[in-house]
XYZ file of C-alpha atoms in Angstrom:
720
model
C -0.005 -0.008 0.002
C 1.622 3.280 -1.126
C 1.717 6.422 1.020
C -1.244 8.077 -0.713
C -3.420 4.991 -0.386
C -2.339 4.559 3.252
C -3.296 8.176 3.995
C -6.687 7.736 2.317
C -7.274 4.512 4.254
C -6.493 6.195 7.604
C -8.745 9.128 6.752
C -11.638 6.835 5.891
C -11.005 4.651 8.931
C -11.380 7.679 11.209
C -14.530 8.826 9.431
C -16.018 5.319 9.638
C -15.423 5.133 13.393
C -17.231 8.481 13.881
C -20.160 7.375 11.725
C -20.442 4.027 13.495
C -20.514 5.744 16.883
C -23.312 8.042 15.765
C -25.348 5.162 14.337
C -24.841 3.051 17.495
C -25.915 6.007 19.690
C -29.076 6.679 17.700
C -29.987 3.010 17.430
C -29.486 2.452 21.144
C -31.823 5.371 21.922
C -34.516 4.188 19.508
C -34.378 0.624 20.793
C -34.678 1.846 24.346
C -37.843 3.785 23.506
C -40.917 1.595 24.125
C -43.052 0.859 21.073
C -46.290 2.834 21.217
C -49.511 0.863 20.672
C -52.026 3.419 21.958
C -54.837 5.318 20.188
C -53.242 8.790 20.047
C -52.759 9.675 16.347
C -49.818 11.999 16.945
C -47.953 9.336 18.918
C -48.811 6.776 16.234
C -47.224 9.034 13.610
C -44.144 9.504 15.781
C -43.921 5.742 16.270
C -43.929 5.243 12.507
C -40.997 7.650 12.268
C -39.177 5.832 15.067
C -39.748 2.455 13.441
C -38.450 3.772 10.115
C -35.411 5.052 11.979
C -34.801 1.692 13.635
C -35.117 -0.024 10.278
C -32.766 2.344 8.399
C -30.119 2.403 11.107
C -30.177 -1.379 11.486
C -29.678 -1.646 7.727
C -26.831 0.928 7.829
C -24.921 -0.317 10.848
C -22.868 -3.030 9.109
C -22.222 -1.095 5.904
C -23.098 2.571 6.433
C -21.860 3.669 3.013
C -20.018 2.492 -0.082
C -18.902 5.668 -1.792
C -17.641 9.190 -1.327
C -17.945 12.152 -3.678
C -16.256 15.480 -2.971
C -18.430 18.080 -4.701
C -18.122 21.858 -4.824
C -21.442 23.467 -5.646
C -21.052 26.617 -7.724
C -20.801 29.626 -5.427
C -19.905 27.772 -2.237
C -16.117 28.145 -2.590
C -15.015 24.734 -1.326
C -15.844 21.057 -1.894
C -17.836 19.009 0.604
C -17.393 15.260 1.093
C -20.662 13.397 0.417
C -20.913 9.809 1.656
C -23.384 7.618 -0.260
C -25.109 4.627 1.360
C -28.223 2.481 1.179
C -29.982 4.636 3.806
C -29.613 8.256 4.826
C -28.170 8.976 8.292
C -28.420 12.397 9.952
C -26.371 13.844 12.788
C -29.025 14.354 15.478
C -27.129 17.241 17.063
C -26.314 19.322 13.988
C -28.866 18.031 11.466
C -26.022 17.482 8.992
C -26.316 14.462 6.691
C -23.605 11.972 7.570
C -24.749 9.551 4.889
C -26.824 10.397 1.827
C -29.394 7.901 0.534
C -28.254 6.568 -2.862
C -31.632 7.556 -4.294
C -31.266 11.250 -3.371
C -30.797 13.649 -6.324
C -27.244 14.618 -5.380
C -26.256 10.939 -5.184
C -26.869 10.629 -8.913
C -23.524 12.395 -9.390
C -21.753 9.410 -7.869
C -23.113 7.238 -10.687
C -23.239 9.642 -13.629
C -19.835 11.306 -13.206
C -17.182 9.421 -15.187
C -14.264 11.885 -15.038
C -12.988 15.031 -16.682
C -12.414 18.615 -15.567
C -15.729 20.010 -16.831
C -18.511 21.009 -14.505
C -20.938 18.318 -13.341
C -24.635 18.799 -12.568
C -27.680 17.027 -11.176
C -31.428 17.675 -11.104
C -32.833 18.725 -7.735
C -36.315 19.773 -6.661
C -35.020 23.376 -6.805
C -33.682 23.004 -10.334
C -30.338 22.058 -11.874
C -27.360 22.246 -9.475
C -23.913 22.416 -11.016
C -20.384 22.455 -9.699
C -17.079 20.598 -9.740
C -16.226 17.061 -8.635
C -12.872 16.778 -6.853
C -12.895 13.150 -5.738
C -14.818 9.976 -6.429
C -13.973 7.125 -4.058
C -15.332 3.594 -3.716
C -15.325 2.001 -0.281
C -15.880 -1.551 0.874
C -17.186 -1.840 4.440
C -18.190 -5.230 5.865
C -19.571 -5.577 9.381
C -18.306 -2.101 10.332
C -14.755 -2.929 9.096
C -13.150 -0.926 6.307
C -11.777 -3.440 3.806
C -11.007 -1.496 0.667
C -10.491 2.075 -0.567
C -10.359 2.730 -4.338
C -10.165 6.214 -5.845
C -11.682 6.200 -9.341
C -11.283 9.975 -9.873
C -9.069 12.639 -8.294
C -9.108 16.140 -9.738
C -5.609 16.744 -8.362
C -4.124 13.738 -10.186
C -3.131 13.761 -13.850
C -4.574 10.292 -14.305
C -5.687 7.289 -12.331
C -4.738 3.875 -13.615
C -7.306 1.991 -11.570
C -10.149 2.596 -14.074
C -12.862 0.070 -13.335
C -10.821 -1.694 -10.666
C -13.598 -1.562 -8.085
C -16.222 -2.801 -10.539
C -13.970 -5.679 -11.616
C -13.258 -6.504 -8.002
C -16.997 -6.802 -7.264
C -17.687 -8.725 -10.474
C -15.022 -11.237 -9.565
C -16.871 -12.237 -6.412
C -18.512 -15.632 -6.506
C -22.288 -16.078 -6.536
C -24.386 -17.801 -3.926
C -27.969 -18.859 -4.451
C -29.450 -15.341 -4.507
C -29.202 -12.210 -6.616
C -27.639 -9.247 -4.766
C -28.029 -5.490 -4.928
C -25.632 -3.390 -7.006
C -25.978 0.017 -5.326
C -22.209 0.356 -4.974
C -21.505 -0.432 -8.648
C -24.429 1.081 -10.569
C -23.113 2.318 -13.921
C -24.094 5.575 -15.584
C -26.290 3.932 -18.271
C -28.060 1.884 -15.587
C -28.582 4.928 -13.389
C -30.371 6.780 -16.185
C -32.929 3.969 -16.333
C -33.313 3.756 -12.570
C -34.041 7.492 -12.287
C -36.354 7.795 -15.294
C -39.728 9.506 -14.750
C -42.492 7.439 -13.166
C -45.345 7.821 -15.672
C -43.454 6.209 -18.530
C -43.534 2.785 -20.119
C -39.789 2.021 -20.173
C -38.696 -0.739 -22.527
C -35.170 -2.030 -21.852
C -33.372 -4.229 -24.341
C -30.474 -5.599 -22.378
C -27.929 -8.233 -23.375
C -27.321 -11.218 -21.128
C -25.587 -10.126 -17.955
C -26.278 -6.412 -18.383
C -27.988 -6.204 -15.004
C -31.524 -5.703 -16.354
C -33.281 -7.407 -13.469
C -31.217 -5.712 -10.789
C -31.665 -2.323 -12.457
C -35.442 -2.841 -12.462
C -35.447 -3.735 -8.744
C -33.370 -0.654 -7.923
C -35.777 1.416 -9.999
C -38.629 0.287 -7.734
C -36.648 1.430 -4.710
C -35.947 4.762 -6.401
C -39.604 5.353 -7.333
C -40.687 4.700 -3.752
C -38.179 7.279 -2.569
C -38.663 9.940 -5.243
C -42.492 9.652 -5.477
C -43.216 8.669 -1.885
C -46.428 10.733 -1.835
C -47.769 9.118 -5.015
C -46.845 5.442 -4.884
C -47.009 2.676 -2.304
C -44.937 -0.490 -2.195
C -47.966 -2.759 -1.914
C -49.302 -1.253 -5.159
C -46.194 -2.238 -7.107
C -45.552 -5.640 -8.630
C -42.739 -7.599 -10.238
C -43.697 -10.236 -12.797
C -41.003 -12.870 -13.171
C -40.962 -15.960 -15.426
C -41.321 -18.535 -12.663
C -41.421 -19.037 -8.909
C -37.816 -20.184 -8.764
C -36.674 -16.928 -10.340
C -38.731 -14.990 -7.770
C -36.927 -16.880 -5.019
C -33.594 -16.093 -6.698
C -34.245 -12.312 -6.664
C -35.991 -12.290 -3.295
C -33.034 -10.866 -1.379
C -32.505 -7.673 -3.370
C -35.458 -5.552 -2.234
C -34.963 -6.251 1.498
C -31.274 -5.330 1.061
C -32.454 -2.014 -0.384
C -34.806 -1.503 2.547
C -37.934 -1.905 0.457
C -40.646 -4.307 1.592
C -44.213 -5.221 0.668
C -43.707 -5.036 -3.090
C -45.758 -7.793 -4.723
C -43.785 -10.477 -6.557
C -45.600 -12.950 -8.762
C -45.712 -14.806 -12.033
C -48.271 -13.633 -14.552
C -49.945 -17.014 -14.210
C -50.391 -16.863 -10.419
C -51.635 -13.280 -10.556
C -54.089 -14.016 -13.365
C -55.530 -17.077 -11.607
C -56.012 -14.997 -8.490
C -57.890 -12.272 -10.391
C -60.015 -14.963 -12.024
C -60.741 -16.392 -8.550
C -59.103 -19.693 -9.571
C -62.057 -20.599 -11.749
C -59.727 -22.525 -14.043
C -56.570 -24.604 -13.784
C -53.470 -24.425 -15.969
C -52.794 -27.446 -18.151
C -49.591 -29.331 -17.392
C -46.777 -27.039 -18.529
C -44.151 -29.758 -18.603
C -45.956 -31.269 -21.564
C -46.047 -27.897 -23.280
C -42.347 -27.249 -22.687
C -41.343 -30.751 -23.829
C -43.326 -30.182 -27.029
C -41.838 -26.812 -27.917
C -38.261 -27.731 -26.932
C -38.201 -31.165 -28.553
C -35.257 -32.039 -30.777
C -35.248 -31.384 -34.513
C -38.319 -32.273 -36.547
C -40.290 -33.249 -33.433
C -40.643 -29.561 -32.611
C -43.723 -27.840 -34.092
C -43.186 -24.764 -36.272
C -43.157 -21.364 -34.561
C -45.438 -19.047 -36.522
C -48.510 -16.873 -36.051
C -50.682 -20.019 -36.058
C -49.056 -21.207 -32.832
C -51.636 -20.908 -30.028
C -49.514 -18.486 -28.013
C -48.837 -16.185 -30.951
C -52.454 -16.330 -32.193
C -54.213 -15.771 -28.874
C -51.519 -13.361 -27.659
C -51.933 -10.988 -30.587
C -53.796 -7.703 -30.282
C -55.899 -8.909 -33.222
C -57.324 -11.608 -30.941
C -58.302 -8.885 -28.477
C -60.191 -7.296 -31.395
C -61.951 -10.611 -32.024
C -63.032 -10.780 -28.365
C -64.198 -7.167 -28.523
C -66.479 -8.033 -31.406
C -67.821 -11.081 -29.534
C -68.383 -9.086 -26.342
C -69.991 -6.191 -28.190
C -72.403 -8.622 -29.845
C -73.155 -10.175 -26.436
C -73.818 -6.749 -24.985
C -76.150 -5.782 -27.839
C -78.233 -8.957 -27.396
C -77.743 -9.479 -23.643
C -81.024 -8.094 -22.332
C -83.993 -10.500 -22.932
C -86.142 -9.181 -25.778
C -89.456 -9.438 -23.916
C -91.554 -7.510 -21.459
C -91.503 -8.798 -17.887
C -94.909 -9.686 -16.419
C -94.806 -10.947 -12.797
C -98.539 -11.704 -12.842
C -101.493 -11.066 -15.101
C -102.334 -7.458 -15.690
C -98.957 -6.072 -14.594
C -96.121 -5.485 -17.068
C -92.676 -3.913 -17.120
C -91.980 -2.907 -20.720
C -88.788 -4.158 -22.337
C -88.075 -0.599 -23.454
C -87.812 0.452 -19.800
C -85.543 -2.463 -18.923
C -83.276 -1.682 -21.899
C -83.121 1.977 -20.920
C -82.030 0.996 -17.415
C -79.338 -1.242 -18.898
C -78.049 0.758 -21.889
C -78.587 4.330 -20.705
C -78.856 4.765 -16.970
C -76.163 2.226 -16.089
C -73.998 2.394 -19.231
C -70.883 3.379 -17.295
C -70.846 0.083 -15.368
C -69.349 -3.155 -16.650
C -71.821 -5.618 -18.138
C -72.388 -7.978 -15.187
C -72.565 -5.044 -12.747
C -75.205 -3.464 -14.985
C -77.157 -6.710 -14.964
C -76.995 -6.801 -11.152
C -78.248 -3.207 -10.884
C -81.052 -3.731 -13.369
C -82.181 -6.986 -11.691
C -82.172 -5.176 -8.344
C -84.285 -2.426 -9.888
C -86.732 -4.981 -11.301
C -87.089 -6.418 -7.799
C -87.774 -2.953 -6.380
C -90.388 -2.395 -9.114
C -92.014 -5.719 -8.143
C -92.147 -4.629 -4.488
C -93.861 -1.406 -5.474
C -96.438 -3.339 -7.490
C -97.037 -5.716 -4.553
C -97.647 -2.763 -2.242
C -100.667 -1.902 -4.376
C -102.274 -5.251 -3.444
C -104.238 -4.952 -0.194
C -105.491 -8.489 0.303
C -102.730 -10.274 2.281
C -103.301 -13.834 1.048
C -103.315 -12.633 -2.546
C -100.170 -10.567 -1.932
C -98.416 -13.642 -0.544
C -99.448 -15.711 -3.519
C -98.378 -13.018 -6.030
C -95.039 -12.554 -4.264
C -94.274 -16.249 -4.637
C -95.492 -16.294 -8.230
C -93.513 -13.164 -9.203
C -90.289 -14.585 -7.725
C -90.712 -17.707 -9.890
C -91.512 -15.569 -12.961
C -88.337 -13.518 -12.389
C -86.204 -16.652 -12.117
C -87.642 -17.904 -15.410
C -87.126 -14.479 -17.035
C -83.472 -14.379 -15.927
C -82.653 -17.762 -17.468
C -82.504 -15.867 -20.752
C -80.104 -13.436 -19.158
C -77.199 -15.601 -17.938
C -74.645 -14.221 -15.497
C -71.464 -15.099 -17.339
C -68.046 -15.545 -15.850
C -64.955 -14.939 -17.982
C -64.475 -18.678 -18.470
C -68.082 -19.596 -19.233
C -68.190 -16.937 -21.958
C -64.746 -17.815 -23.363
C -65.530 -21.520 -23.346
C -68.773 -20.888 -25.207
C -66.850 -19.289 -28.070
C -64.940 -22.529 -28.660
C -67.477 -25.198 -27.717
C -71.037 -23.900 -28.222
C -71.764 -24.393 -31.908
C -75.138 -22.710 -31.589
C -73.495 -19.614 -30.247
C -71.171 -19.402 -33.248
C -74.184 -18.822 -35.454
C -74.716 -15.387 -33.930
C -71.169 -14.281 -34.714
C -70.109 -12.750 -38.060
C -68.486 -15.311 -40.366
C -65.456 -13.060 -40.908
C -64.576 -13.314 -37.211
C -64.164 -17.055 -37.534
C -62.325 -17.368 -40.812
C -58.867 -16.768 -39.357
C -59.283 -19.089 -36.357
C -57.116 -22.177 -37.009
C -59.167 -25.332 -36.598
C -56.363 -26.917 -34.571
C -56.660 -24.132 -31.978
C -60.441 -24.512 -31.795
C -60.175 -28.272 -31.341
C -57.319 -28.210 -28.785
C -58.972 -25.408 -26.798
C -62.334 -27.164 -26.687
C -60.740 -30.328 -25.315
C -58.909 -28.406 -22.576
C -61.929 -26.289 -21.608
C -64.104 -29.334 -21.067
C -61.679 -30.309 -18.285
C -61.830 -26.711 -16.948
C -58.176 -26.328 -17.923
C -56.580 -23.592 -19.992
C -53.207 -22.900 -21.559
C -51.014 -19.981 -20.534
C -52.024 -18.259 -23.761
C -55.675 -18.217 -22.547
C -54.973 -16.104 -19.452
C -54.788 -12.725 -21.152
C -58.034 -13.292 -23.093
C -59.753 -14.491 -19.907
C -58.566 -11.457 -17.979
C -59.755 -9.154 -20.737
C -63.199 -10.765 -20.769
C -63.225 -10.500 -16.961
C -62.561 -6.756 -17.115
C -65.296 -6.246 -19.727
C -67.808 -8.272 -17.746
C -66.922 -7.330 -14.189
C -64.649 -4.282 -14.365
C -61.519 -3.670 -12.303
C -61.640 -3.148 -8.564
C -59.598 -0.128 -7.412
C -57.651 -2.301 -4.995
C -56.399 -4.306 -7.976
C -54.721 -1.279 -9.641
C -50.927 -0.938 -9.648
C -48.811 2.170 -9.265
C -45.941 0.574 -11.183
C -45.361 -2.763 -12.921
C -42.058 -4.500 -13.667
C -42.112 -7.240 -16.338
C -38.946 -9.292 -16.397
C -38.054 -11.557 -19.342
C -40.691 -9.557 -21.210
C -39.678 -10.933 -24.610
C -41.639 -14.026 -23.570
C -44.820 -12.000 -22.918
C -47.429 -11.471 -25.607
C -48.764 -8.035 -26.648
C -52.147 -9.067 -25.260
C -50.594 -9.745 -21.828
C -49.002 -6.302 -21.719
C -52.215 -4.691 -22.946
C -54.247 -6.262 -20.146
C -51.625 -5.258 -17.554
C -51.863 -1.698 -18.847
C -55.568 -1.755 -17.965
C -54.557 -2.590 -14.383
C -51.794 0.052 -14.147
C -52.154 3.728 -13.355
C -50.624 6.098 -15.916
C -48.962 3.290 -17.929
C -46.129 3.200 -15.417
C -43.996 0.223 -16.534
C -40.479 -1.112 -16.541
C -40.426 -3.733 -19.300
C -37.146 -5.545 -19.700
C -35.759 -8.424 -21.668
C -33.475 -9.563 -24.461
C -34.773 -10.522 -27.889
C -31.705 -12.726 -28.346
C -32.941 -14.808 -25.410
C -36.443 -15.132 -26.781
C -36.556 -18.911 -26.555
C -40.318 -18.909 -25.964
C -40.981 -17.426 -29.397
C -44.102 -19.611 -29.693
C -45.817 -17.140 -27.356
C -43.525 -14.094 -27.141
C -42.574 -11.168 -29.350
C -40.052 -10.695 -32.157
C -39.716 -6.912 -31.949
C -40.089 -4.404 -29.095
C -42.369 -2.352 -31.335
C -45.054 -4.930 -30.576
C -45.079 -3.444 -27.055
C -44.248 0.221 -27.741
C -47.195 0.440 -30.138
C -49.526 -0.215 -27.166
C -48.595 3.126 -25.536
C -48.607 6.783 -26.511
C -45.257 7.694 -28.109
C -44.647 10.477 -25.614
C -45.243 8.044 -22.739
C -42.687 5.482 -23.956
C -38.955 5.261 -23.346
C -36.510 2.835 -24.925
C -33.050 1.971 -23.608
C -30.387 -0.497 -24.698
C -27.921 -2.025 -22.260
C -25.022 -3.450 -24.258
C -22.344 -3.987 -21.610
C -22.324 -7.396 -19.954
C -21.069 -7.498 -16.388
C -21.722 -11.175 -15.722
C -19.288 -13.245 -17.735
C -15.621 -13.053 -18.649
C -14.544 -11.664 -22.018
C -13.828 -15.149 -23.307
C -17.303 -16.432 -22.457
C -19.056 -13.387 -23.920
C -17.080 -13.466 -27.149
C -17.808 -17.159 -27.561
C -21.535 -16.679 -26.811
C -21.668 -13.802 -29.337
C -20.203 -16.073 -32.009
C -22.909 -18.665 -31.335
C -25.618 -16.043 -31.664
C -24.220 -14.673 -34.902
C -24.392 -18.114 -36.538
C -28.122 -18.425 -35.986
C -29.604 -14.928 -35.476
C -29.724 -12.078 -37.990
C -28.319 -8.754 -36.757
C -28.379 -9.511 -33.025
C -27.495 -6.910 -30.410
C -24.176 -8.316 -29.218
C -22.895 -8.047 -25.671
C -19.872 -5.831 -25.007
C -17.780 -7.334 -22.207
C -16.176 -5.310 -19.459
C -12.445 -5.890 -19.346
C -12.491 -9.020 -17.205
C -10.439 -11.812 -18.669
C -10.572 -15.396 -17.471
C -10.031 -18.942 -18.597
C -10.862 -19.951 -22.148
C -14.078 -21.788 -22.924
C -13.232 -25.471 -22.683
C -14.582 -27.882 -25.302
C -14.159 -31.524 -24.303
C -14.810 -34.347 -26.785
C -15.842 -37.595 -25.147
C -17.652 -40.830 -25.799
C -21.005 -41.991 -24.464
C -19.249 -44.459 -22.169
C -16.873 -41.826 -20.752
C -19.471 -39.051 -20.577
C -20.591 -39.491 -16.966
C -17.068 -39.981 -15.694
C -15.984 -36.773 -17.399
C -18.892 -34.818 -15.857
C -17.892 -36.127 -12.419
C -14.272 -35.008 -12.955
C -15.395 -31.633 -14.251
C -17.631 -30.975 -11.228
C -14.879 -32.055 -8.815
C -12.322 -29.851 -10.538
C -14.557 -26.765 -10.603
C -15.561 -27.093 -6.948
C -11.920 -27.568 -5.967
C -11.196 -24.256 -7.669
C -13.082 -21.028 -7.093
C -16.566 -22.119 -8.138
C -19.320 -22.285 -5.491
C -22.263 -22.719 -7.851
C -22.108 -25.132 -10.784
C -24.820 -25.832 -13.364
C -24.864 -29.013 -15.419
C -27.099 -28.087 -18.338
C -28.875 -30.674 -20.486
C -30.797 -30.050 -23.685
C -34.169 -31.425 -22.504
C -35.894 -32.013 -19.179
C -35.831 -35.780 -19.712
C -32.058 -35.706 -20.260
C -31.644 -33.553 -17.149
C -33.605 -36.076 -15.090
C -31.498 -38.968 -16.407
C -28.275 -37.088 -15.706
C -29.381 -36.190 -12.193
C -30.200 -39.845 -11.470
C -26.872 -41.024 -12.856
C -24.867 -38.494 -10.799
C -26.797 -39.456 -7.678
C -25.875 -43.110 -8.205
C -22.156 -42.269 -8.234
C -22.422 -40.164 -5.076
C -22.692 -36.621 -6.441
C -25.508 -34.726 -4.771
C -27.226 -32.307 -7.127
C -30.349 -30.170 -7.178
C -32.615 -31.158 -10.065
C -34.413 -28.082 -11.355
C -37.703 -28.669 -13.157
C -40.428 -26.383 -14.487
C -42.312 -26.915 -11.191
C -39.374 -25.843 -9.009
C -40.123 -23.000 -6.584
C -36.748 -22.562 -4.802
C -33.219 -22.190 -6.145
C -30.794 -23.775 -3.690
C -27.382 -23.060 -5.238
C -24.617 -25.646 -5.092
C -24.648 -28.126 -8.017
C -27.735 -27.801 -10.204
C -28.878 -30.026 -13.041
C -31.446 -28.522 -15.376
C -32.570 -28.245 -18.994
C -31.152 -25.298 -20.916
C -34.522 -23.580 -21.301
C -34.884 -23.272 -17.518
C -31.517 -21.547 -17.030
C -32.727 -18.181 -18.294
C -32.421 -15.427 -15.696
C -30.085 -17.466 -13.464
C -26.299 -17.270 -13.194
C -23.643 -19.636 -11.905
C -19.914 -19.512 -11.242
C -19.433 -22.380 -13.696
C -21.583 -23.998 -16.383
C -21.105 -27.420 -17.972
C -23.133 -27.666 -21.184
C -23.897 -31.255 -22.038
C -24.109 -32.784 -25.521
C -23.351 -29.688 -27.604
C -23.763 -31.711 -30.758
C -25.261 -31.258 -34.200
C -28.249 -33.308 -33.093
C -28.985 -31.192 -30.039
C -28.153 -27.700 -31.362
C -28.834 -27.124 -35.058
C -28.281 -23.885 -36.971
C -31.848 -22.722 -36.338
C -32.934 -19.493 -34.716
C -34.332 -21.332 -31.691
C -31.250 -23.523 -31.130
C -28.870 -20.574 -31.462
C -30.822 -18.692 -28.813
C -30.953 -21.749 -26.558
C -27.210 -22.323 -26.731
C -26.570 -18.592 -26.250
C -28.723 -18.604 -23.118
C -26.886 -21.623 -21.755
C -23.455 -20.069 -22.409
C -24.272 -16.729 -20.847
C -25.285 -18.239 -17.494
C -21.579 -18.688 -16.635
C -19.681 -16.063 -14.705
C -16.165 -17.532 -14.721
C -16.051 -20.998 -16.297
C -17.819 -22.451 -19.340
C -17.248 -26.070 -20.388
C -18.847 -27.795 -23.361
C -19.062 -31.613 -23.512
C -19.435 -33.110 -26.964
C -20.395 -36.724 -27.700
C -20.432 -37.044 -31.503
C -20.337 -34.303 -34.126
C -20.004 -30.873 -32.595
C -22.833 -28.374 -33.159
C -22.433 -26.243 -36.298
C -23.036 -23.258 -33.992
C -19.550 -23.861 -32.517
C -16.198 -23.486 -34.276
C -13.346 -24.922 -32.210
C -10.615 -22.805 -33.821
C -11.870 -19.640 -32.123
C -9.220 -17.902 -29.969
C -11.443 -17.987 -26.868
C -11.750 -21.798 -26.994
C -9.391 -24.476 -25.765
C -9.776 -28.130 -26.686
C -7.086 -29.348 -24.344
C -8.042 -32.731 -22.972
C -9.151 -32.967 -19.377
C -6.446 -34.350 -17.092
C -6.826 -38.109 -16.515
C-alpha cells in the first residue's frame, strides 16, 4: 500500500469510526424507546418515524456507506465530502447528513460522473445544481470494518490507472444462491434507467448479464423514494418468469430497505384475479413439445396458439364477440310478474343501456335486476289483500327466475368456453370473425376447456373478458409494474396489464436474443411500444455485460451470430478469465468426465455449478446417474419454486435469468443444437449463465453453431 493509499485509508477509517458511533448511539436510543400501541394519532405518527429510523439504522450499521464524492457546488467556494449509502443517516445534534441515501438527487452524481475537468450537474427539486467534482472514491465496508479504498477519480491527479478496478473486484466475487443489490456499482447507463420519470412505459433491451433485473429492482426502490407521496410499495408488482426466479431475486429488495412489493408470475396473478375458476394445463408437456429435438418440434409461426391468442388482433376478435353479447344481452321481452302487470322491455333496456351504461356488463345486470325487484315490491304494495299478496309474491319470484334464465350471469371462463365449444353460439357471430381461427386451436382449446383447464395463452383473453364483464376493482390497480423476461410475454398480456396500471407506469425488460419462448412471445419491441402513446414510452439499450468473462461473452456472441440475424451483441467489461473449454468424449466416458469436471470446478473457485442438459428428460437422467455415483445435485424442473445453489442439473430452457460460477453444457452436438434461430438462442442462453467457467461436452459431431478454432476456445483434454 503506497503512502497516498495509506493516507486515504487512515482518513476513511477515522470517518467510519465516527459514523459508526453516531449510528450506534441513535440506534441504542430508539431501541430503548418503548413501542407505542395506543390510540393517540400523533404518537402513532411518531412511532412510525421511530420504526423507520430503527429499520434504516439497522440496515446501515454493518455497511453505512459504499462511496464518497467530494463536490463543490457553484458559489460555495469549497468542496464538501458526500458519503453515499443504502440509507440516509443524519447527525441528530447538527442536522447534517452523515450519509446520503443513494436515491437522493445529489447521489446521482456518484453514478453519472465518469471523469474530466468540466462542471458536473444534477437535477434537484429546486432546479439544476452544477459544480465541480474533486474526488470519487469507492469503499468496501463489511460488518463495520473498512476493507477497501479505491479512488476512481481525483481532480488533483493527472490520471488514475485503476479505471474500473472496483467494478472488476466486485464482479469477480462468486455467486451464492441469490441475486444481490448493485448500489455500490451502478453504472451511468443503468442509473439513467433507474431514475427515469415514473409515468413512462420504459422498454429495456439488455444483453445477457447487463444487469436488467437488478436495475429494475433498484428502479422500484428509487420510485418509492422519489415519489413517496404518489406510490405505495404494496401497489407495485414484479412479474417474473417462474417461482424459482422470484426466489432467486428475493433478497434484493430487503437489502435495499424496500418491503411489501408484490412479486408474482403472470400465471399466479391471473388465476387470483379470475378467482381460480380454471386450472393451468400441465406445462411440462407444453415445454417438452416446444423444446423437442429437430423435426419433433412444431413450427413457430402466427398459427401457434400463443402467438395467435396473444396478438392484439385476438383482443379485437373478443371485442367483437363481447360487443355482440352486450347488444343482445337483455332478454327481448316484457316482464310480467302476474296477469295485468307489465314492465316494458323498453324500460328495462333503458335501465341497462342508458342509466347504467358506465358500469361493466355484469354489474349493469345486477343493478337492473335489483331495480326490477324494487319495481315488483312497489307493485305488490298496491295489493291490499294479504293472502293474494303472498301468492303473487311467490309467483312473481318464480316468474323472475324464469325471465333471468334468458339473461345468464357469465363468468370470464363460461363466456370464453362458449366461443370454442357452443356451436349454436357461433351462429350469432359474423363469419369473418371465424375465418382466421385455425381449426387446430379450436379443437385443442375445446378439449382443454371441457376439463376446466386452460393454456397460458388463454390467461390474457380470460382477464380481458373478466374486465369487460366485471370491471376492475380499485384495490387491484398498480402504481408501477415491472415485467422481467418480457420478450416471452405477448402483446395481449401487456395490454391487459396496462388496464390494471395507473398512468402506464411500466419497466419492461428483456433480451430478444434470449427469446426462446418465441411460440408465445414477441419478435420486436415495437409490438409493445405500439400499445402506448409515443410520448409516454422510453426505450433503452444495455449493451455492456457484467456477468461473464470476455472469453465467455465473445464465444456466446459467435454462437448467436451463426443463428440470429443482426443480433445486439454483448460488449464485455475488461475481465479476462479462462478460455471456454470444449471436451470431446464418448457416451461411455461421458458421466465420468462430468464427475471429474464438477470435482475440478468445486476444488477451484466455483461455489455454484450448473450441469445443463438439452431437455428435461435428459436432465432427469443425468441427475439420477450423478446421484448413483455419489454426487448430490439439485434437479431443477419447471415446477421448481426454490433455487438452492450448489450443483444444479437442469434443461437449458430453464436456465434463463439465473447465473452460476461455472456452467457445464452437455451434448453440444449437431443433433442437439442445429443452426436454427431457436437452437442458437438456446445455446446462447446456456453459455451466458456462466460467470467464470464455461465447459462444453461433446459426444459425437459438434454443433455447427460452434467453431473450435476460435481464440477464446481451448480443446485441451481434461487431465486423466
